[in-house]
mmCIF file with all atom_site columns, C-alpha atoms in Angstrom:
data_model
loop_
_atom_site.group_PDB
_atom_site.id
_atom_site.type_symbol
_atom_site.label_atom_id
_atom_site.label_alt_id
_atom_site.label_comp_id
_atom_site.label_asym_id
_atom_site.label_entity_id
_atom_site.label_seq_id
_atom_site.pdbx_PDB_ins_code
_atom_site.Cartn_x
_atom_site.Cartn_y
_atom_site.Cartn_z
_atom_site.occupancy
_atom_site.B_iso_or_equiv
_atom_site.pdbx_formal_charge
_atom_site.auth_seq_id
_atom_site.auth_comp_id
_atom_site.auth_asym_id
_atom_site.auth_atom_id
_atom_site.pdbx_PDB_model_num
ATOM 1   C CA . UNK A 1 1   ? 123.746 69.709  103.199 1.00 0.00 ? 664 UNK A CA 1
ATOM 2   C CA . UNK A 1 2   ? 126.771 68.868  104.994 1.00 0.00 ? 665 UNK A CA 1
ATOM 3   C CA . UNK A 1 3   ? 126.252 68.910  108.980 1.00 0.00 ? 666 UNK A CA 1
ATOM 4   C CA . UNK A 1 4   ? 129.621 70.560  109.108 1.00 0.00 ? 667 UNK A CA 1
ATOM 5   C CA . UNK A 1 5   ? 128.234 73.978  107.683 1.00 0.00 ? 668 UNK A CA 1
ATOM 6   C CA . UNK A 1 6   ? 124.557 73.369  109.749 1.00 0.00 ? 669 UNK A CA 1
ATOM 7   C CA . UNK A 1 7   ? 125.462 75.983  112.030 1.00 0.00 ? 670 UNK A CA 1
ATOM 8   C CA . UNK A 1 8   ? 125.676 78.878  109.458 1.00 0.00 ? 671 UNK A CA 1
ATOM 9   C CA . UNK A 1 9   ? 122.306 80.514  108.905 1.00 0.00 ? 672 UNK A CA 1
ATOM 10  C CA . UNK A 1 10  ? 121.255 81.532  105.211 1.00 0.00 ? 673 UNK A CA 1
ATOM 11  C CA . UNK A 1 11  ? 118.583 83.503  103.636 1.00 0.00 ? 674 UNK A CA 1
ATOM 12  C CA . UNK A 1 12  ? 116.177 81.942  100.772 1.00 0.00 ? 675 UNK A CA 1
ATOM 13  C CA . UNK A 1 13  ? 116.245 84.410  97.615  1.00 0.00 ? 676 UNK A CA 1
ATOM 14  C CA . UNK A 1 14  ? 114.548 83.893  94.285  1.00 0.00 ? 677 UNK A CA 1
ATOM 15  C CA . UNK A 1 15  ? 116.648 85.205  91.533  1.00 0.00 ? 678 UNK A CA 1
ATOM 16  C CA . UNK A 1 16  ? 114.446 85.842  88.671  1.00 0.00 ? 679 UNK A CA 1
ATOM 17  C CA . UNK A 1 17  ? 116.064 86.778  84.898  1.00 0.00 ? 680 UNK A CA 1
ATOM 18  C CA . UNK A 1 18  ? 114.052 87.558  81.533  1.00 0.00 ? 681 UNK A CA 1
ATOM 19  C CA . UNK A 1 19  ? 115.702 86.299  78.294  1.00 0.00 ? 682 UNK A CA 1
ATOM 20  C CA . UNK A 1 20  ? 114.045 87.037  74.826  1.00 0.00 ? 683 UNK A CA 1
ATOM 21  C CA . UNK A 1 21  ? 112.245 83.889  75.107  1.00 0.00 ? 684 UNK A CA 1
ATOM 22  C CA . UNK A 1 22  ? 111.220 83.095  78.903  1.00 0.00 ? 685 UNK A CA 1
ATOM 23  C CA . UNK A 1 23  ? 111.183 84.059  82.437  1.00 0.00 ? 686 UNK A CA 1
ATOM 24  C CA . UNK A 1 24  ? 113.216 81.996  84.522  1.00 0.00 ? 687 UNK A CA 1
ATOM 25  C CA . UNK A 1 25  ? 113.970 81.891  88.099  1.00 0.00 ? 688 UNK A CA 1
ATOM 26  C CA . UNK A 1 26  ? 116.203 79.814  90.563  1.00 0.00 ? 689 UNK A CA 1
ATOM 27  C CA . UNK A 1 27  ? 116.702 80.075  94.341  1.00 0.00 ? 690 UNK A CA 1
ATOM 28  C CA . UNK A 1 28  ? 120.222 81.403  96.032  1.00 0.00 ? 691 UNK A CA 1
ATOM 29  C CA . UNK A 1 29  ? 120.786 80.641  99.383  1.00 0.00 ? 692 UNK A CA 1
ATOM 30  C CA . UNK A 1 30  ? 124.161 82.771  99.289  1.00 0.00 ? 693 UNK A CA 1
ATOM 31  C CA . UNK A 1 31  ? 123.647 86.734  98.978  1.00 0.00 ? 694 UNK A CA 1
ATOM 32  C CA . UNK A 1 32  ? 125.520 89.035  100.781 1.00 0.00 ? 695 UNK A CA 1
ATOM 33  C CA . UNK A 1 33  ? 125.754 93.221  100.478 1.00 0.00 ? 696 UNK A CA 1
ATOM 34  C CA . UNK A 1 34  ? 129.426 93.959  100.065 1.00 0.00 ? 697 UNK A CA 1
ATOM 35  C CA . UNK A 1 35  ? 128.778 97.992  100.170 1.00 0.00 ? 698 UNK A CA 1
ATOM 36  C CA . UNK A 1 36  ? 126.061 100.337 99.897  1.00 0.00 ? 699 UNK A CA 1
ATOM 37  C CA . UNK A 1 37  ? 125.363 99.714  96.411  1.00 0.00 ? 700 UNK A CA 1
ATOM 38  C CA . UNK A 1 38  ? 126.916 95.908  95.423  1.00 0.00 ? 701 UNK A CA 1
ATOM 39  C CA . UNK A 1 39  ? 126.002 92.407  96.357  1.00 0.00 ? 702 UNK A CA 1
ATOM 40  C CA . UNK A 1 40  ? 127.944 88.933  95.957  1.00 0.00 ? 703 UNK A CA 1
ATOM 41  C CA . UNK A 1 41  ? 125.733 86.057  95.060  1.00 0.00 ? 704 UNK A CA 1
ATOM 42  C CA . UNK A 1 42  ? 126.851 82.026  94.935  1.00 0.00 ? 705 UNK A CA 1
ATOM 43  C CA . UNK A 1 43  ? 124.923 80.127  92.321  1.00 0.00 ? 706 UNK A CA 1
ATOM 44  C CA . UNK A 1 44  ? 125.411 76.618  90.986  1.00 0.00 ? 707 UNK A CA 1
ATOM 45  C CA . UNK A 1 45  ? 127.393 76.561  87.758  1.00 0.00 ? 708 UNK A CA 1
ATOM 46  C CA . UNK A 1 46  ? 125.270 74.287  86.491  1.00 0.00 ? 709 UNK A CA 1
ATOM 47  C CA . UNK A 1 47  ? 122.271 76.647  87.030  1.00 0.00 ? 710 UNK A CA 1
ATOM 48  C CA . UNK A 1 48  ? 120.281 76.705  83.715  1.00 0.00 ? 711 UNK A CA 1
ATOM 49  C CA . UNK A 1 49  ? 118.563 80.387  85.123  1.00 0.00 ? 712 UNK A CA 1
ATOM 50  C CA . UNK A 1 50  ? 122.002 81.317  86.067  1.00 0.00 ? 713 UNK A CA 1
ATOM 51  C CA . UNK A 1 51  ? 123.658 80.709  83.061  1.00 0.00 ? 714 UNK A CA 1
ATOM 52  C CA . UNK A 1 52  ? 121.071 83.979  81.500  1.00 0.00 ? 715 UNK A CA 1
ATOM 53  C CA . UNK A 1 53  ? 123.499 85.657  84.299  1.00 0.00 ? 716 UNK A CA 1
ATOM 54  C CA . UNK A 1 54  ? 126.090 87.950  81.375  1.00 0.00 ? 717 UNK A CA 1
ATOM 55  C CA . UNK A 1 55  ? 128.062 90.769  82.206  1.00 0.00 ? 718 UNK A CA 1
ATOM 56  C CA . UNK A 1 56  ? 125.220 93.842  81.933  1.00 0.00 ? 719 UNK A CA 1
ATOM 57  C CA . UNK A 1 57  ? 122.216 91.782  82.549  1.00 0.00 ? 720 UNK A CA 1
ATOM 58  C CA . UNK A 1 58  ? 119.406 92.963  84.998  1.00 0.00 ? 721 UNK A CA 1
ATOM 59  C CA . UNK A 1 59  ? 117.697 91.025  87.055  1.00 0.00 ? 722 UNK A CA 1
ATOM 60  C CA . UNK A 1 60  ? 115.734 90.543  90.764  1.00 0.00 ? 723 UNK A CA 1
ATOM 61  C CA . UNK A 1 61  ? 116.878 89.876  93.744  1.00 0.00 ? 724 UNK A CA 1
ATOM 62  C CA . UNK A 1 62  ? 113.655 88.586  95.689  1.00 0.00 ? 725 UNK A CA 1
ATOM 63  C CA . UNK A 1 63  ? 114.010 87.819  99.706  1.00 0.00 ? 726 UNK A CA 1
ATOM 64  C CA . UNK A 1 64  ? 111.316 85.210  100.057 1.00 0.00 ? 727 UNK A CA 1
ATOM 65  C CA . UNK A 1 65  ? 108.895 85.083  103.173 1.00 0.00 ? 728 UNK A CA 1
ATOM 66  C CA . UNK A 1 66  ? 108.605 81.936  105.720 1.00 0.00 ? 729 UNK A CA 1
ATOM 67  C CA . UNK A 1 67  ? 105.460 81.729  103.959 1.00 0.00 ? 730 UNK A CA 1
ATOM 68  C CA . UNK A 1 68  ? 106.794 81.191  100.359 1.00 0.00 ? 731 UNK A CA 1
ATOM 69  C CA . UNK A 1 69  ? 108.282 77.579  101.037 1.00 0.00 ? 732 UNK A CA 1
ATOM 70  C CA . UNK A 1 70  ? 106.852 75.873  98.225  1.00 0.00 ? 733 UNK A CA 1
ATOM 71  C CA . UNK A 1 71  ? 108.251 78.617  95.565  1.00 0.00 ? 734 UNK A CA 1
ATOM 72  C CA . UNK A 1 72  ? 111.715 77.818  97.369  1.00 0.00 ? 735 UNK A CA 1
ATOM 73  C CA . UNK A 1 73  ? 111.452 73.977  97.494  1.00 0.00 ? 736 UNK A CA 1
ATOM 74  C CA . UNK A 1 74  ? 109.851 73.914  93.457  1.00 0.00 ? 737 UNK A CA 1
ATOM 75  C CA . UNK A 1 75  ? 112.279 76.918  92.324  1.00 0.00 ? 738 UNK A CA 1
ATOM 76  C CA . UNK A 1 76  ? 115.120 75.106  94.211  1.00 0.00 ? 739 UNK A CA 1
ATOM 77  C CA . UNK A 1 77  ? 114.692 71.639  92.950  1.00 0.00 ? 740 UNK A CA 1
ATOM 78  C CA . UNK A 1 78  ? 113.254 71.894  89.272  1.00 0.00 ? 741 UNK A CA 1
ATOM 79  C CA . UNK A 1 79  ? 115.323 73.816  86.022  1.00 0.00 ? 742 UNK A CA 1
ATOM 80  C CA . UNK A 1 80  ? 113.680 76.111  84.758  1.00 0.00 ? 743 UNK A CA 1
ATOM 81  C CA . UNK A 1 81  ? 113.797 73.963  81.136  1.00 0.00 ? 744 UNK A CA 1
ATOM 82  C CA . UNK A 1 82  ? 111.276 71.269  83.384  1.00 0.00 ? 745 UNK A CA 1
ATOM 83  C CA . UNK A 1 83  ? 108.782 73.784  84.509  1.00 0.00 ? 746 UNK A CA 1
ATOM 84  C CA . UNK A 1 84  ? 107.237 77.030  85.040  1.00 0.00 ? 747 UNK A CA 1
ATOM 85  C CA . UNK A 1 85  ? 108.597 77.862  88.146  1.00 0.00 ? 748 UNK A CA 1
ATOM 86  C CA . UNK A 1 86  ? 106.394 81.264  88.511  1.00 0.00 ? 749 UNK A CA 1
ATOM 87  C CA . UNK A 1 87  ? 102.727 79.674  86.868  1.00 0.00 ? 750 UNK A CA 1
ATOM 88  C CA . UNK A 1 88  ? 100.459 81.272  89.502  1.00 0.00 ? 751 UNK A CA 1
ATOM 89  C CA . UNK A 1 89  ? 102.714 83.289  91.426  1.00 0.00 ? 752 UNK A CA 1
ATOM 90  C CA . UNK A 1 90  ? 101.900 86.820  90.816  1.00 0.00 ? 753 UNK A CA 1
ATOM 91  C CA . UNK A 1 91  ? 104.834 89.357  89.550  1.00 0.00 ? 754 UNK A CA 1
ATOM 92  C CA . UNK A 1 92  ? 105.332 92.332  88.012  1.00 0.00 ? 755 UNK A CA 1
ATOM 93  C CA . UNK A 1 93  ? 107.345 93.571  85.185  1.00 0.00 ? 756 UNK A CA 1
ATOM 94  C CA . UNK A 1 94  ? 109.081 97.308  85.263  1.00 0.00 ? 757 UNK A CA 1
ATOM 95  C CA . UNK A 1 95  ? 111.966 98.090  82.358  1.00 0.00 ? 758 UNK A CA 1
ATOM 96  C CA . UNK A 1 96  ? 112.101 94.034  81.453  1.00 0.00 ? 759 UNK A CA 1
ATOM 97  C CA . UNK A 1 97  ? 112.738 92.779  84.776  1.00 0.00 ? 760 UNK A CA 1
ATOM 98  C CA . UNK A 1 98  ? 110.559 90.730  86.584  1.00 0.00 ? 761 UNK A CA 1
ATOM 99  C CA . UNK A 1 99  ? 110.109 90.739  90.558  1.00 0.00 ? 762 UNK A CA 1
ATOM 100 C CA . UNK A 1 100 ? 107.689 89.070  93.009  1.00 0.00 ? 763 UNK A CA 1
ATOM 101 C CA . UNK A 1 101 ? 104.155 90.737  94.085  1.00 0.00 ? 764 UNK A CA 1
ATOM 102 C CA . UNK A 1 102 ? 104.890 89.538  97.572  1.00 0.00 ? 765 UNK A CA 1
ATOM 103 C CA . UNK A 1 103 ? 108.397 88.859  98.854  1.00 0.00 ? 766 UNK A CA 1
ATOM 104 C CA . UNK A 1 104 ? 110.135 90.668  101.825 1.00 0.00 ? 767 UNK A CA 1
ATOM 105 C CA . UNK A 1 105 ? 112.533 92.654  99.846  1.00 0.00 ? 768 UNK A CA 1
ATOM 106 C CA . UNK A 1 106 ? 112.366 93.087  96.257  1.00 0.00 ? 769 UNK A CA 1
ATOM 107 C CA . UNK A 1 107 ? 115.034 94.614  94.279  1.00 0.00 ? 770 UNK A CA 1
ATOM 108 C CA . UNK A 1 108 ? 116.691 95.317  90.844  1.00 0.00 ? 771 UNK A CA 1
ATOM 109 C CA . UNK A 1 109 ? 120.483 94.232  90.088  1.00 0.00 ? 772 UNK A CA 1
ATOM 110 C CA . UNK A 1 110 ? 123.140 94.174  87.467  1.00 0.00 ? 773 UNK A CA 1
ATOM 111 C CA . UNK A 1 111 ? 125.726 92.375  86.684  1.00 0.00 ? 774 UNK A CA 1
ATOM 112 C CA . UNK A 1 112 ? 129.187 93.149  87.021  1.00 0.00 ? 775 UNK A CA 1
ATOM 113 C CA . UNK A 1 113 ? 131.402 90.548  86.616  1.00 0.00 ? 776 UNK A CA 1
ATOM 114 C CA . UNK A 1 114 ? 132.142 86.618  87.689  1.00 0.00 ? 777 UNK A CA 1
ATOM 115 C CA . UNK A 1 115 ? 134.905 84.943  89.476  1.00 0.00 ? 778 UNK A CA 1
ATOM 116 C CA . UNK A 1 116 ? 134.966 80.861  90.084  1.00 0.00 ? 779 UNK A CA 1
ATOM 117 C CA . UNK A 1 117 ? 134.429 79.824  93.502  1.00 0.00 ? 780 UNK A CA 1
ATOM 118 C CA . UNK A 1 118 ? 136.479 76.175  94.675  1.00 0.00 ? 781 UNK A CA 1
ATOM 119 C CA . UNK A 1 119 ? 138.890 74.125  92.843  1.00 0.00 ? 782 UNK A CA 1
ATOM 120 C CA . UNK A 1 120 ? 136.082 72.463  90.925  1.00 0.00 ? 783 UNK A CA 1
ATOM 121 C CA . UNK A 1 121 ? 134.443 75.933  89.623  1.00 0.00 ? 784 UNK A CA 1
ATOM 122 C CA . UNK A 1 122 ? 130.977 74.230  90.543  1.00 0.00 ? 785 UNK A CA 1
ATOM 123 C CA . UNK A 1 123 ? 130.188 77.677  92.489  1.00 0.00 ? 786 UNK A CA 1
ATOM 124 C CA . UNK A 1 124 ? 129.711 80.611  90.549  1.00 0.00 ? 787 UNK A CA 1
ATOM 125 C CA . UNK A 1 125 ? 130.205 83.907  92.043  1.00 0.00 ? 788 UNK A CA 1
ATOM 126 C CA . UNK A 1 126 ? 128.077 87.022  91.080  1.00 0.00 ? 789 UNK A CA 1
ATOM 127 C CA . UNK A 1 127 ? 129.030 90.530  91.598  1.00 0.00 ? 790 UNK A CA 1
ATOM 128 C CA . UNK A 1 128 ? 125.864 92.253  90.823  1.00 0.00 ? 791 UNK A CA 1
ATOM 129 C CA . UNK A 1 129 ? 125.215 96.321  91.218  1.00 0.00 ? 792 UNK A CA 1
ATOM 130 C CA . UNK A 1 130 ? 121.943 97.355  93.156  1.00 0.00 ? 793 UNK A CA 1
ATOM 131 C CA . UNK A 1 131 ? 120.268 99.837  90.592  1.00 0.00 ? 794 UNK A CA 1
ATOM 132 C CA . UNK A 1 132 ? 116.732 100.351 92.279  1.00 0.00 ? 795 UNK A CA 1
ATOM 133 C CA . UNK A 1 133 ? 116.107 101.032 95.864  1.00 0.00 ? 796 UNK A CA 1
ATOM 134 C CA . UNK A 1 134 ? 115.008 97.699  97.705  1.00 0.00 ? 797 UNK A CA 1
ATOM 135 C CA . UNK A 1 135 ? 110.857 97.915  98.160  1.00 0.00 ? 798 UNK A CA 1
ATOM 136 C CA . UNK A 1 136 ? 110.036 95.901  101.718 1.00 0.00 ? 799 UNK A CA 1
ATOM 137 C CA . UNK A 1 137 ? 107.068 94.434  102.881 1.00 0.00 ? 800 UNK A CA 1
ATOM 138 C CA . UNK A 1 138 ? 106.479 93.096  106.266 1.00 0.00 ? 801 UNK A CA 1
ATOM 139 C CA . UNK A 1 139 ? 106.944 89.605  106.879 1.00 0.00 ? 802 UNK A CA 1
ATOM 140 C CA . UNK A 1 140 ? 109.310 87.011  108.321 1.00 0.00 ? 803 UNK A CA 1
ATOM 141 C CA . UNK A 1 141 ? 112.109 86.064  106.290 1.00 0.00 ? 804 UNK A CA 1
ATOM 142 C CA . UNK A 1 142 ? 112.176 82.076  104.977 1.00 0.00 ? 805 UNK A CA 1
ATOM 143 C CA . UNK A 1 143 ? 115.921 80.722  105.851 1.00 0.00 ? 806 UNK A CA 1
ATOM 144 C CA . UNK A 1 144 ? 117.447 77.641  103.989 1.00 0.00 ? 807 UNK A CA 1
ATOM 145 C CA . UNK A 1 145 ? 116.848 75.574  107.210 1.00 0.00 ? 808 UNK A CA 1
ATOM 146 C CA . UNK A 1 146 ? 113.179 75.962  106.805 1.00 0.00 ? 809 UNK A CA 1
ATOM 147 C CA . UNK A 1 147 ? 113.356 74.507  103.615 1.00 0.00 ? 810 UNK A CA 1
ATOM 148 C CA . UNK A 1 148 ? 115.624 71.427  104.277 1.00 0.00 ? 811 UNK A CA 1
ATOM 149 C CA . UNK A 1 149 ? 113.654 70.550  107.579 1.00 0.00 ? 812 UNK A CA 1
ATOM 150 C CA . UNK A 1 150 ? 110.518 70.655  105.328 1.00 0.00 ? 813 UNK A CA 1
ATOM 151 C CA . UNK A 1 151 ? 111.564 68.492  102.901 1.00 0.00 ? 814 UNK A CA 1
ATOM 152 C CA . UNK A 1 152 ? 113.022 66.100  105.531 1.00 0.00 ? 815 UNK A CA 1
ATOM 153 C CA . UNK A 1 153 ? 109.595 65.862  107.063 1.00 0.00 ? 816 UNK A CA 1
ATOM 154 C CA . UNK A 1 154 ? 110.945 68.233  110.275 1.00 0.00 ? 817 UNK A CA 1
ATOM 155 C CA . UNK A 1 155 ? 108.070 71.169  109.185 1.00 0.00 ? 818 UNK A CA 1
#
């Protein structure tokens, strides 16, 4: 990560989508709500799970707790084509979409549209729709810092 944006602080989500085939699942570091009922997510164009991403589809939004690290570093790192990303982590299923047991906030989105982010298009932007009520639990929230000072050996 370039030291240039170190100052910014961003969340750790788990993005989880259902095909016909698989569950697959991929970290965001870049969600914001845009209004009371739409977000904006930033996902790597080269994201296998984020290429399920079509106009319509439904899929979760998971905040992940400080306690959740290795989910982030194995969902962030891995494609979902290498590994399992959710063996072992419990989940539940309601209307085909899958969500975390445990996570800080929880919710179900929808797809709206897309829009290129940069000159190279290697940032995909999400405009997703908020169609279930977020469901909290208590719990800190795990930032994107945590994760890079783990993996640097800073933990």
């Amino acid at each position: 990560m370039s030291k240039a944006l170190s100052p910014l602080v961003y969340g750790c989500y788990l993005v989880i989508v259902k095909d016909a085939h698989k569950t697959s699942s991929m970290v965001c570091s870049w969600a914001t709500q845009v209004s009371g009922r739409h977000i904006l997510l930033c996902i790597g164009a080269q994201s296998e799970t984020g290429s399920l991403l079509k106009e319509g589809t439904r899929f979760s939004l998971n905040v992940l707790l400080r306690d959740q690290l290795a989910l982030a570093g194995l969902a962030g790192r891995k494609h979902s084509s290498e590994v399992d990303k959710l063996a072992g982590v419990p989940v539940t299923e309601k209307d085909g979409v899958v969500t975390l047991r445990r996570a800080m906030k929880t919710m179900t989105c929808q797809v709206l549209g897309f829009f290129d982010i940069a000159p190279s298009k290697a940032t995909r932007g999400v405009l997703a729709e908020i169609v279930s009520p977020a469901e909290e639990q208590e719990g800190e929230p795990l930032l994107l810092d945590d994760v890079y000072r783990a993996e640097s050996g800073g933990a």
